[in-house]
Coordinates of C-alpha atoms and ligand atoms in Angstrom, one line a residue:
X164 CA -48.7 -29.0 16.7
X165 CA -52.3 -27.8 16.1
X166 CA -53.6 -28.9 12.7
X167 CA -54.1 -25.3 11.5
X168 CA -50.5 -24.4 12.3
X169 CA -49.2 -27.5 10.5
X170 CA -51.3 -26.6 7.5
X171 CA -49.7 -23.1 7.5
X172 CA -46.2 -24.5 7.7
X173 CA -46.9 -26.9 4.8
X174 CA -48.5 -24.1 2.7
X175 CA -45.5 -22.0 3.4
X176 CA -42.9 -24.6 2.2
X177 CA -43.0 -24.0 -1.6
X178 CA -42.7 -20.2 -1.0
X179 CA -39.7 -20.8 1.2
X180 CA -38.1 -23.0 -1.5
X181 CA -38.8 -20.2 -4.0
X182 CA -37.0 -17.7 -1.8
X183 CA -34.1 -20.1 -1.4
X184 CA -33.7 -20.5 -5.1
X185 CA -34.0 -16.8 -5.9
X186 CA -31.3 -16.0 -3.3
X187 CA -29.1 -18.6 -4.9
X188 CA -29.1 -16.6 -8.1
X189 CA -25.9 -14.6 -8.2
X190 CA -25.8 -10.8 -8.2
X191 CA -23.1 -10.7 -10.9
X192 CA -21.5 -13.4 -13.1
X193 CA -18.4 -12.6 -15.1
X194 CA -18.4 -15.1 -18.0
X195 CA -15.7 -16.3 -20.6
X196 CA -12.9 -14.6 -18.8
X197 CA -9.4 -16.1 -18.2
X198 CA -9.4 -16.5 -14.5
X199 CA -6.1 -16.2 -12.6
X200 CA -5.7 -17.4 -9.0
X201 CA -2.2 -17.0 -7.7
X202 CA -2.7 -19.4 -4.8
X203 CA -4.0 -22.4 -6.6
X204 CA -2.3 -21.4 -9.9
X205 CA -5.8 -21.7 -11.7
X206 CA -5.3 -20.2 -15.1
X207 CA -8.4 -21.1 -17.2
X208 CA -11.6 -19.8 -18.7
X209 CA -14.2 -19.8 -16.0
X210 CA -17.4 -18.1 -14.8
X211 CA -17.0 -16.2 -11.6
X212 CA -20.3 -15.7 -9.7
X213 CA -20.6 -13.1 -7.0
X214 CA -23.3 -12.7 -4.3
X215 CA -23.6 -10.4 -1.4
X216 CA -20.1 -9.1 -1.8
X217 CA -18.4 -12.6 -2.0
X218 CA -17.3 -14.9 -4.8
X219 CA -19.7 -17.8 -4.5
X220 CA -18.5 -20.0 -7.3
X221 CA -15.9 -20.4 -10.1
X222 CA -17.3 -22.9 -12.7
X223 CA -17.0 -24.0 -16.3
X224 CA -20.8 -23.7 -16.7
X225 CA -22.6 -20.4 -16.4
X226 CA -24.8 -19.9 -13.3
X227 CA -27.9 -17.7 -13.4
X228 CA -27.4 -14.1 -12.4
X229 CA -29.2 -10.8 -12.3
X230 CA -26.2 -9.2 -14.1
X231 CA -24.2 -11.4 -16.6
X232 CA -21.1 -9.8 -18.1
X233 CA -19.2 -11.2 -21.0
X234 CA -15.5 -10.7 -20.4
X235 CA -14.1 -12.9 -23.3
X236 CA -10.5 -12.1 -24.0
X237 CA -10.0 -10.4 -20.7
X238 CA -8.2 -11.6 -17.5
X239 CA -10.1 -11.8 -14.2
X240 CA -7.7 -11.4 -11.3
X241 CA -7.9 -10.6 -7.6
X242 CA -8.1 -6.8 -7.1
X243 CA -4.6 -5.3 -6.5
X244 CA -3.6 -4.7 -2.9
X245 CA -1.2 -1.7 -2.6
X246 CA 0.6 -1.8 0.7
X247 CA 2.3 1.5 0.2
X248 CA -0.3 4.1 -0.8
X249 CA -0.1 7.6 0.6
X250 CA -3.0 9.0 -1.4
X251 CA -5.9 8.3 1.0
X252 CA -8.6 10.5 -0.4
X253 CA -11.4 10.2 -2.9
X254 CA -9.4 11.6 -5.9
X255 CA -6.5 9.2 -5.3
X256 CA -8.8 6.3 -4.7
X257 CA -10.3 7.0 -8.2
X258 CA -6.8 6.9 -9.9
X259 CA -6.0 3.7 -7.9
X260 CA -9.2 2.0 -8.9
X261 CA -8.6 2.9 -12.6
X262 CA -5.2 1.2 -12.0
X263 CA -6.9 -2.0 -10.7
X264 CA -6.4 -1.3 -7.0
X265 CA -9.1 -2.5 -4.7
X266 CA -7.2 -2.1 -1.4
X267 CA -4.9 0.9 -0.6
X268 CA -3.0 0.9 2.6
X269 CA -0.8 3.6 4.2
X270 CA 1.7 1.4 5.9
X271 CA 5.2 3.1 5.4
X272 CA 4.5 6.3 7.3
X273 CA 1.2 5.2 8.8
X274 CA -0.9 7.7 10.7
X275 CA -1.3 9.0 14.2
X276 CA -3.6 8.8 16.0
X277 CA -5.4 5.8 14.4
X278 CA -9.1 5.9 15.4
X279 CA -10.1 9.2 13.8
X280 CA -8.3 8.3 10.6
X281 CA -10.5 5.1 10.2
X282 CA -13.6 6.9 11.4
X283 CA -13.2 9.6 8.6
X284 CA -13.2 6.9 5.9
X285 CA -15.7 4.4 7.2
X286 CA -18.7 4.0 4.8
X287 CA -17.4 6.8 2.5
X288 CA -14.6 4.9 0.6
X289 CA -14.4 3.8 -3.0
X290 CA -11.9 1.1 -2.2
X291 CA -10.7 -0.7 0.9
X292 CA -8.3 1.2 3.1
X293 CA -6.1 0.9 6.1
X294 CA -3.0 2.3 8.0
X295 CA -0.2 1.4 10.3
X296 CA 0.7 3.3 13.5
X297 CA 3.0 6.2 12.6
X298 CA 6.3 6.2 14.5
X299 CA 7.2 9.7 13.2
X300 CA 3.6 10.8 14.1
X301 CA 3.9 9.4 17.6
X302 CA 7.3 11.1 17.9
X303 CA 5.8 14.4 16.8
X304 CA 3.0 14.2 19.3
X305 CA 5.6 13.6 22.0
X306 CA 8.2 16.2 21.0
X307 CA 6.0 18.9 19.5
X308 CA 2.7 18.3 21.2
X309 CA 1.1 18.1 17.7
X310 CA -0.6 15.1 16.1
X311 CA -2.5 16.9 13.4
X312 CA -0.6 15.7 10.3
X313 CA -2.4 12.7 8.7
X314 CA -0.5 10.0 7.0
X315 CA 2.5 11.0 5.0
X316 CA 1.9 14.7 5.6
X317 CA 4.1 14.1 8.7
X318 CA 7.2 14.2 6.5
X319 CA 6.3 17.6 5.2
X320 CA 6.0 18.9 8.7
X321 CA 8.8 20.6 10.6
X322 CA 9.5 20.5 14.3
X323 CA 11.6 19.0 17.0
X324 CA 10.5 15.5 16.0
X325 CA 12.7 15.6 12.9
X326 CA 16.1 16.2 14.5
X327 CA 15.7 15.8 18.2
X328 CA 16.4 12.5 20.1
X329 CA 13.9 11.1 22.5
X330 CA 15.6 10.7 25.9
X331 CA 16.0 7.1 27.0
X332 CA 13.8 7.8 30.0
X333 CA 10.9 8.8 27.7
X334 CA 11.1 5.7 25.5
X335 CA 8.3 3.9 27.5
X336 CA 6.0 6.8 26.6
X337 CA 6.7 6.2 22.9
X338 CA 6.1 2.5 23.4
X339 CA 2.8 3.3 25.1
X340 CA 1.6 5.6 22.2
X341 CA 2.4 2.9 19.7
X342 CA 0.6 0.3 21.8
X343 CA -2.5 2.5 21.9
X344 CA -2.4 2.8 18.1
X345 CA -2.1 -0.9 17.7
X346 CA -4.9 -1.5 20.1
X347 CA -7.0 0.9 18.0
X348 CA -6.5 -1.4 15.0
X349 CA -3.4 -0.2 13.3
X350 CA -2.1 -2.8 10.8
X351 CA 1.5 -2.6 12.3
X352 CA 4.0 0.2 12.8
X353 CA 5.3 2.4 10.0
X354 CA 8.5 4.2 10.2
X355 CA 10.6 6.4 8.0
X356 CA 13.9 6.5 9.9
X357 CA 15.6 8.5 7.2
X358 CA 13.0 11.3 7.8
X359 CA 13.7 11.4 11.6
X360 CA 17.5 11.0 11.7
X361 CA 17.6 11.7 15.4
X362 CA 15.8 8.5 16.2
X363 CA 18.4 6.5 18.0
X364 CA 19.0 2.8 17.2
X365 CA 17.8 2.1 20.8
X366 CA 14.5 4.0 20.0
X367 CA 14.0 2.0 16.8
X368 CA 14.8 -1.3 18.7
X369 CA 12.1 -0.4 21.3
X370 CA 9.5 0.2 18.5
X371 CA 10.3 -3.2 17.1
X372 CA 9.6 -4.7 20.6
X373 CA 6.2 -3.1 20.6
X374 CA 5.4 -4.6 17.1
X375 CA 6.7 -8.0 18.3
X376 CA 4.4 -8.0 21.3
X377 CA 1.4 -7.5 19.0
X378 CA 2.7 -9.9 16.3
X379 CA 2.2 -6.9 14.0
X380 CA 4.5 -6.2 11.1
X381 CA 6.8 -3.2 11.1
X382 CA 7.1 -1.3 7.8
X383 CA 10.4 0.5 7.4
X384 CA 11.9 3.2 5.2
X385 CA 15.5 2.5 6.2
X386 CA 17.7 4.9 8.1
X387 CA 20.1 5.2 5.2
X388 CA 20.0 4.5 1.4
X389 CA 22.4 4.5 -1.5
X390 CA 26.0 3.5 -1.9
X391 CA 28.0 5.4 0.8
X392 CA 30.0 2.9 2.9
X393 CA 28.5 2.6 6.4
X394 CA 25.6 5.0 5.5
X395 CA 23.9 3.3 2.5
X396 CA 21.1 0.8 1.9
X397 CA 23.2 -2.2 3.1
X398 CA 23.8 -0.6 6.5
X399 CA 20.1 0.4 6.6
X400 CA 18.9 -3.1 6.0
X401 CA 21.4 -4.6 8.5
X402 CA 20.0 -2.4 11.3
X403 CA 16.5 -3.5 10.9
X404 CA 17.3 -7.2 10.3
X405 CA 19.1 -7.2 13.6
X406 CA 16.1 -5.7 15.4
X407 CA 13.7 -8.2 13.7
X408 CA 15.9 -11.1 14.7
X409 CA 16.3 -9.9 18.3
X410 CA 12.6 -9.0 18.8
X411 CA 10.7 -11.4 16.6
X412 CA 8.8 -8.6 14.9
X413 CA 7.7 -9.3 11.3
X414 CA 9.6 -6.9 9.1
X415 CA 8.7 -5.3 5.7
X416 CA 11.3 -3.2 4.0
X417 CA 9.6 -0.6 1.8
X418 CA 10.7 0.3 -1.8
X419 CA 13.9 -1.7 -1.9
X420 CA 15.1 -0.2 -5.2
X421 CA 15.2 3.4 -4.0
X422 CA 17.0 2.2 -0.9
X423 CA 19.5 0.1 -2.7
X424 CA 20.0 1.9 -5.9
X425 CA 22.9 0.2 -7.7
X426 CA 23.3 -2.0 -4.6
X427 CA 19.7 -3.3 -4.9
X428 CA 21.0 -7.0 -5.5
X429 CA 22.9 -6.9 -2.2
X430 CA 19.9 -5.7 -0.3
X431 CA 17.8 -8.5 -1.9
X432 CA 20.5 -11.0 -0.9
X433 CA 20.4 -9.8 2.7
X434 CA 16.6 -10.0 2.9
X435 CA 16.4 -13.4 1.1
X436 CA 19.2 -14.7 3.3
X437 CA 17.4 -13.6 6.5
X438 CA 14.2 -15.3 5.3
X439 CA 16.0 -18.5 4.4
X440 CA 17.2 -18.5 8.1
X441 CA 13.6 -18.2 9.3
X442 CA 13.1 -14.5 9.8
X443 CA 9.7 -13.1 8.7
X444 CA 10.9 -10.4 6.4
X445 CA 9.5 -9.1 3.1
X446 CA 10.0 -6.3 0.7
X447 CA 8.5 -4.4 -2.3
X448 CA 9.4 -2.2 -5.2
X449 CA 7.7 0.3 -7.5
X450 CA 8.4 0.1 -11.3
X451 CA 10.1 3.4 -11.9
X452 CA 13.7 4.9 -12.1
X453 CA 12.7 7.9 -9.9
X454 CA 11.6 8.3 -6.3
X455 CA 9.6 11.3 -4.9
X456 CA 9.5 13.0 -1.6
X457 CA 9.2 16.4 0.2
X458 CA 12.1 18.7 -0.6
X459 CA 12.1 20.2 2.9
X460 CA 12.5 16.7 4.5
X461 CA 15.7 15.5 6.2
X462 CA 16.3 13.3 3.1
X463 CA 17.8 16.5 1.5
X464 CA 20.0 17.5 4.4
X465 CA 23.6 18.4 3.4
X466 CA 25.4 15.6 1.7
X467 CA 22.4 14.3 -0.2
X468 CA 24.2 14.3 -3.5
X469 CA 26.8 11.9 -2.3
X470 CA 24.2 9.7 -0.5
X471 CA 22.0 9.4 -3.5
X472 CA 24.6 9.6 -6.2
X473 CA 22.7 12.6 -7.8
X474 CA 23.1 16.2 -8.6
X475 CA 20.6 19.1 -8.6
X476 CA 19.6 18.5 -12.2
X477 CA 18.3 15.0 -11.2
X478 CA 15.6 16.6 -9.1
X479 CA 12.3 17.6 -10.7
X480 CA 10.1 20.2 -9.0
X481 CA 6.6 18.8 -9.5
X482 CA 4.8 22.2 -9.1
X483 CA 6.5 23.6 -12.2
X484 CA 8.1 20.6 -14.0
X485 CA 11.6 22.3 -13.9
X486 CA 14.9 20.6 -13.0
X487 CA 16.7 22.2 -10.1
X488 CA 19.9 24.2 -9.7
X489 CA 21.8 25.0 -6.5
X490 CA 19.8 28.3 -6.4
X491 CA 16.4 26.9 -7.1
X492 CA 17.0 24.0 -4.7
X493 CA 17.6 26.4 -1.8
X494 CA 14.6 28.5 -2.7
X495 CA 12.1 25.7 -3.0
X496 CA 13.5 23.8 0.0
X497 CA 12.5 26.9 2.1
X498 CA 9.1 27.0 0.4
X499 CA 8.5 23.2 0.7
X500 CA 6.9 20.8 -1.7
X501 CA 7.1 17.6 -3.6
X502 CA 10.2 16.7 -5.7
X503 CA 10.8 13.8 -8.0
X504 CA 14.3 12.3 -7.8
X505 CA 15.9 10.4 -10.7
X506 CA 18.3 8.2 -8.9
X507 CA 17.4 4.4 -9.4
X508 CA 19.2 2.4 -12.1
X509 CA 17.0 0.9 -14.9
X510 CA 18.1 -2.6 -13.8
X511 CA 17.0 -2.3 -10.2
X512 CA 13.3 -2.9 -10.6
X513 CA 13.9 -5.9 -13.0
X514 CA 16.3 -7.4 -10.4
X515 CA 13.7 -6.9 -7.6
X516 CA 10.7 -8.3 -9.6
X517 CA 12.7 -11.4 -10.7
X518 CA 13.1 -12.2 -7.0
X519 CA 9.9 -14.2 -6.4
X520 CA 8.8 -12.9 -2.9
X521 CA 9.3 -9.2 -3.9
X522 CA 5.9 -7.4 -4.0
X523 CA 4.7 -4.6 -6.2
X524 CA 3.7 -1.5 -4.2
X525 CA 3.3 2.1 -5.6
X526 CA 4.5 4.5 -2.9
X527 CA 2.1 6.8 -4.7
X528 CA -0.2 9.6 -3.7
X529 CA -1.0 12.8 -5.6
X530 CA -0.9 16.0 -3.8
X531 CA -3.0 19.0 -4.9
X532 CA -2.1 22.4 -6.2
X533 CA -4.9 24.7 -7.1
X534 CA -7.2 21.6 -7.0
X535 CA -5.0 19.8 -9.6
X536 CA -3.3 16.5 -8.7
X537 CA 0.5 16.8 -8.9
X538 CA 3.2 14.1 -8.1
X539 CA 4.8 11.0 -9.4
X540 CA 3.3 8.9 -12.1
X541 CA 3.4 5.9 -9.8
X542 CA 0.3 7.4 -8.1
X543 CA -1.8 6.5 -11.1
X544 CA 0.1 3.9 -13.2
X545 CA 2.1 1.4 -11.1
X546 CA 0.0 -1.8 -11.6
X547 CA -0.8 -1.2 -15.3
X548 CA 2.9 -0.4 -15.9
X549 CA 4.1 -3.7 -14.4
X550 CA 1.5 -5.6 -16.5
X551 CA 2.1 -3.7 -19.8
X552 CA 5.8 -3.0 -19.7
X553 CA 7.4 -5.6 -17.4
X554 CA 5.1 -8.5 -18.4
X555 CA 3.9 -8.0 -21.9
X556 CA 6.6 -5.8 -23.6
X557 CA 9.8 -6.8 -21.8
X558 CA 8.8 -10.2 -20.4
X559 CA 10.7 -9.6 -17.1
X560 CA 8.2 -11.8 -15.2
X561 CA 5.2 -13.9 -16.1
X562 CA 1.6 -12.6 -15.9
X563 CA 0.9 -15.0 -13.0
X564 CA 4.0 -13.9 -11.1
X565 CA 3.0 -10.2 -11.6
X566 CA -0.5 -10.8 -10.3
X567 CA 0.8 -12.8 -7.3
X568 CA 3.1 -9.8 -6.4
X569 CA 0.1 -7.5 -6.5
X570 CA -2.4 -9.6 -4.7
X571 CA -1.6 -12.8 -2.8
X572 CA 1.7 -11.7 -1.4
X573 CA 0.5 -8.5 0.1
X574 CA -2.6 -10.2 1.5
X575 CA -0.4 -12.8 3.2
X576 CA 1.8 -10.1 4.6
X577 CA -1.2 -8.9 6.6
X578 CA -3.1 -12.2 7.5
X579 CA -1.8 -12.4 11.0
X580 CA -2.8 -8.9 11.9
X581 CA -6.1 -9.0 10.0
X582 CA -7.4 -12.6 9.4
X583 CA -9.9 -11.2 6.8
X584 CA -7.0 -10.8 4.5
X585 CA -7.2 -14.6 4.0
X586 CA -10.2 -13.7 1.9
X587 CA -8.5 -11.3 -0.3
X588 CA -5.8 -11.7 -3.0
X589 CA -7.5 -14.8 -4.3
X590 CA -10.2 -15.8 -6.9
X591 CA -11.8 -18.6 -4.9
X592 CA -15.2 -19.4 -3.6
X593 CA -15.7 -17.7 -0.3
X594 CA -13.2 -14.9 -1.1
X595 CA -14.2 -11.2 -1.0
X596 CA -15.4 -10.1 -4.4
X597 CA -12.5 -7.7 -5.0
X598 CA -11.8 -8.2 -8.6
X599 CA -10.0 -6.6 -11.6
X600 CA -10.9 -7.4 -15.2
X601 CA -8.2 -6.2 -17.6
X602 CA -7.1 -6.7 -21.2
X603 CA -3.6 -8.3 -21.2
X604 CA -3.1 -7.1 -24.8
X605 CA -3.6 -3.5 -24.0
X606 CA -3.1 -2.8 -20.3
X607 CA -0.7 0.1 -19.9
X608 CA 0.2 3.0 -17.7
X609 CA -0.5 6.5 -19.3
X610 CA 0.8 8.6 -16.5
X611 CA 4.3 10.2 -17.2
X612 CA 6.6 12.4 -15.3
X613 CA 5.4 15.3 -17.4
X614 CA 1.7 14.4 -17.1
X615 CA 1.3 12.2 -14.1
X616 CA -2.5 12.5 -13.5
X617 CA -3.5 10.1 -16.3
X618 CA -5.7 7.0 -15.7
X619 CA -4.3 3.7 -16.8
X620 CA -5.5 2.0 -20.0
X621 CA -6.9 -1.5 -20.4
X622 CA -8.4 -1.9 -16.9
X623 CA -11.9 -2.6 -17.9
X624 CA -13.9 -3.5 -14.7
X625 CA -13.1 -3.3 -11.1
X626 CA -15.3 -4.6 -8.2
X627 CA -14.8 -3.9 -4.5
X628 CA -16.8 -6.2 -2.2
X629 CA -19.0 -7.1 -5.1
X630 CA -19.8 -3.6 -6.3
X631 CA -18.5 -2.1 -9.5
X632 CA -16.3 0.9 -8.9
X633 CA -15.0 0.8 -12.5
X634 CA -17.2 -0.4 -15.2
X635 CA -16.3 -0.3 -18.9
X636 CA -13.2 1.6 -18.1
X637 CA -15.2 4.4 -16.4
X638 CA -15.4 5.3 -12.7
X639 CA -18.8 4.5 -11.2
X640 CA -20.1 7.5 -9.2
X641 CA -22.0 7.4 -6.0
X642 CA -20.7 4.1 -4.7
X643 CA -18.6 3.6 -1.5
X644 CA -18.1 -0.2 -1.1
X645 CA -14.6 0.1 0.5
X646 CA -14.2 -1.4 3.9
X647 CA -11.6 -0.9 6.6
X648 CA -8.7 -3.3 6.7
X649 CA -7.5 -3.3 10.3
X650 CA -6.1 -5.2 13.2
X651 CA -8.1 -6.3 16.2
X652 CA -9.4 -3.3 18.1
X653 CA -8.7 -4.3 21.7
X654 CA -8.3 -1.1 23.6
X655 CA -11.0 -0.8 26.4
X656 CA -11.8 1.6 27.7
X657 CA -10.4 4.3 25.5
X658 CA -7.9 6.4 27.4
X659 CA -8.8 10.0 28.1
X660 CA -7.5 12.3 25.3
X661 CA -5.6 14.4 27.9
X662 CA -3.7 11.4 29.3
X663 CA -1.7 11.3 26.0
X664 CA -1.4 15.1 25.5
X665 CA -3.4 14.8 22.3
X666 CA -5.1 17.8 20.7
Ligands
ZN773 ZN1 9.7 6.0 1.7

C-alpha cells in the first residue's frame, strides 16, 4: 500500500469509530416499563431499545438513545396481531392502532385478486396489513365474471356465486385461481362457506388441497353454525376437520363462539382433540355476545331464527340503532346493510379464552354511512376489552395469557407462510419493533353497541416498525410505517389478465 494511502486509512479510523458509536445509539428507548414477552415468559422491568425499526436490546441498564421515554407503571408488550380484521382502510387502521393493534389481516374472507390489494396499501399504511386468497371472491369471478369487491365486501354482493354450485368439471379452474392468488403472496385461503351455501363439499375439499400444496393455512367461517342437529356448529367443524386431515392443510376456524353459541365447548373439544392427534388446527374468538354481518347475505336465508336461536328483536340495524321486526327485517334485507346479531351466550367467550391455544381476533371493520363509521364495537375495542374486562375486572385469564393470545399465537399461525412473522409477536432482540405500551390499571374499551366508534382507553404508545403511530394516547399523523405481511410471491411471469377473465 502506498504510504499516502496508508496515512489516509489511519487518519480515517477514529472517524469510522465515531460513526460506529453514533449508529449504536438507539433511536428510541422505552425505560422503566414492565416488559412482557409471551415466548420466553419474561415479565420484568427492562429498558427496550429500538434502532432502524428493530428491537436491538432488552436490558436492566438504560442505553443511550435519541428519544428516551419513561413508561414507568405501564406494560410494554408486542403489538397486537389481529388475524381477522375486515377494516382495511386508514380510518379503521386508526381505530385499530388506538386499540394496540400493529398488524391487521383480512384472513376470513380474504380478497381477490391479491396483487392489486397489496399494491394499493404499500407504503401508505399506518399498520402492517395482509390478506388471504378469497374463495368467495374467486367463485364470484368464475360465476359472475366480476372480481371488483374487495375483502369482506364480497358478502354484501349478490350474484350467482352465492347460490349456484360450481360444476365438478370447472373445479380445476377454481383451483387455478386460488393457486394464482397464493403465488401472488396471499397468506392462505379464506372462505365463508355459510355465505356461499351452494359450494359443495367436494368444492371445499378441492380448496383445501390447494392450501395443502402451498403449506398455506385455510381460514374458515363454517358451513353451519348454532345448535340445529346436523346443521349446527358441530357439523360445520366436522366437515373442515375431515378436509384438513385428508389433505394436510393447516386449518384455522374463525370466531368459534359465534359458530358454536351454546355448543362452543363441544366445538373446542373437537378442535383440541384434533390437535392432540397431530392436526394443525387453531381457532379464535372475539369478546362479545353479538356478531355482525350483512342482512342481505345468505346467513339470513329462511330458517335463520331456528339456526341461530334468535328472533327479529335480537337483530340491531346499525344504520339507525333500531331492533328489527318481521316487517323491518324484510324491508332492510332488500335494501342491504350491516346488522348486529345478539346470539352468543355470555359464557362462550370465557370458555374459549380459558382454552390456552384460542386466540383473540376482532372480526371488526367499520363501514361508513355519510362518512361516519358504523358497525360493531369490536371494530374499535376488542383488545382493550380483553385486557380491561376479561383480565383486570373478571380475572378470566392472566395478563400474560391474554397478551400471548393477541401476539405470539397469531404470529406462529403464519410463520410457515411468512417467515418474517418469527420476528413479530415477541419482545426480543432482533424482533420487529411493533410494540404497544398500555396502562394495565386503566386499559378499557369505550366502544359500545350504541356508540361503536370510540377509541379504546389506556393504550398509551404504539410503535410499528419502530415508528410511533400512537404517542401519548394520540394518533400520530403523517406516518405510514406499516408493511405488507405476505407469503412468497412466486408467480412468474404474471398471467395475462384475459387468461383468467378478470376485469
Ligand atoms: Zn365470519
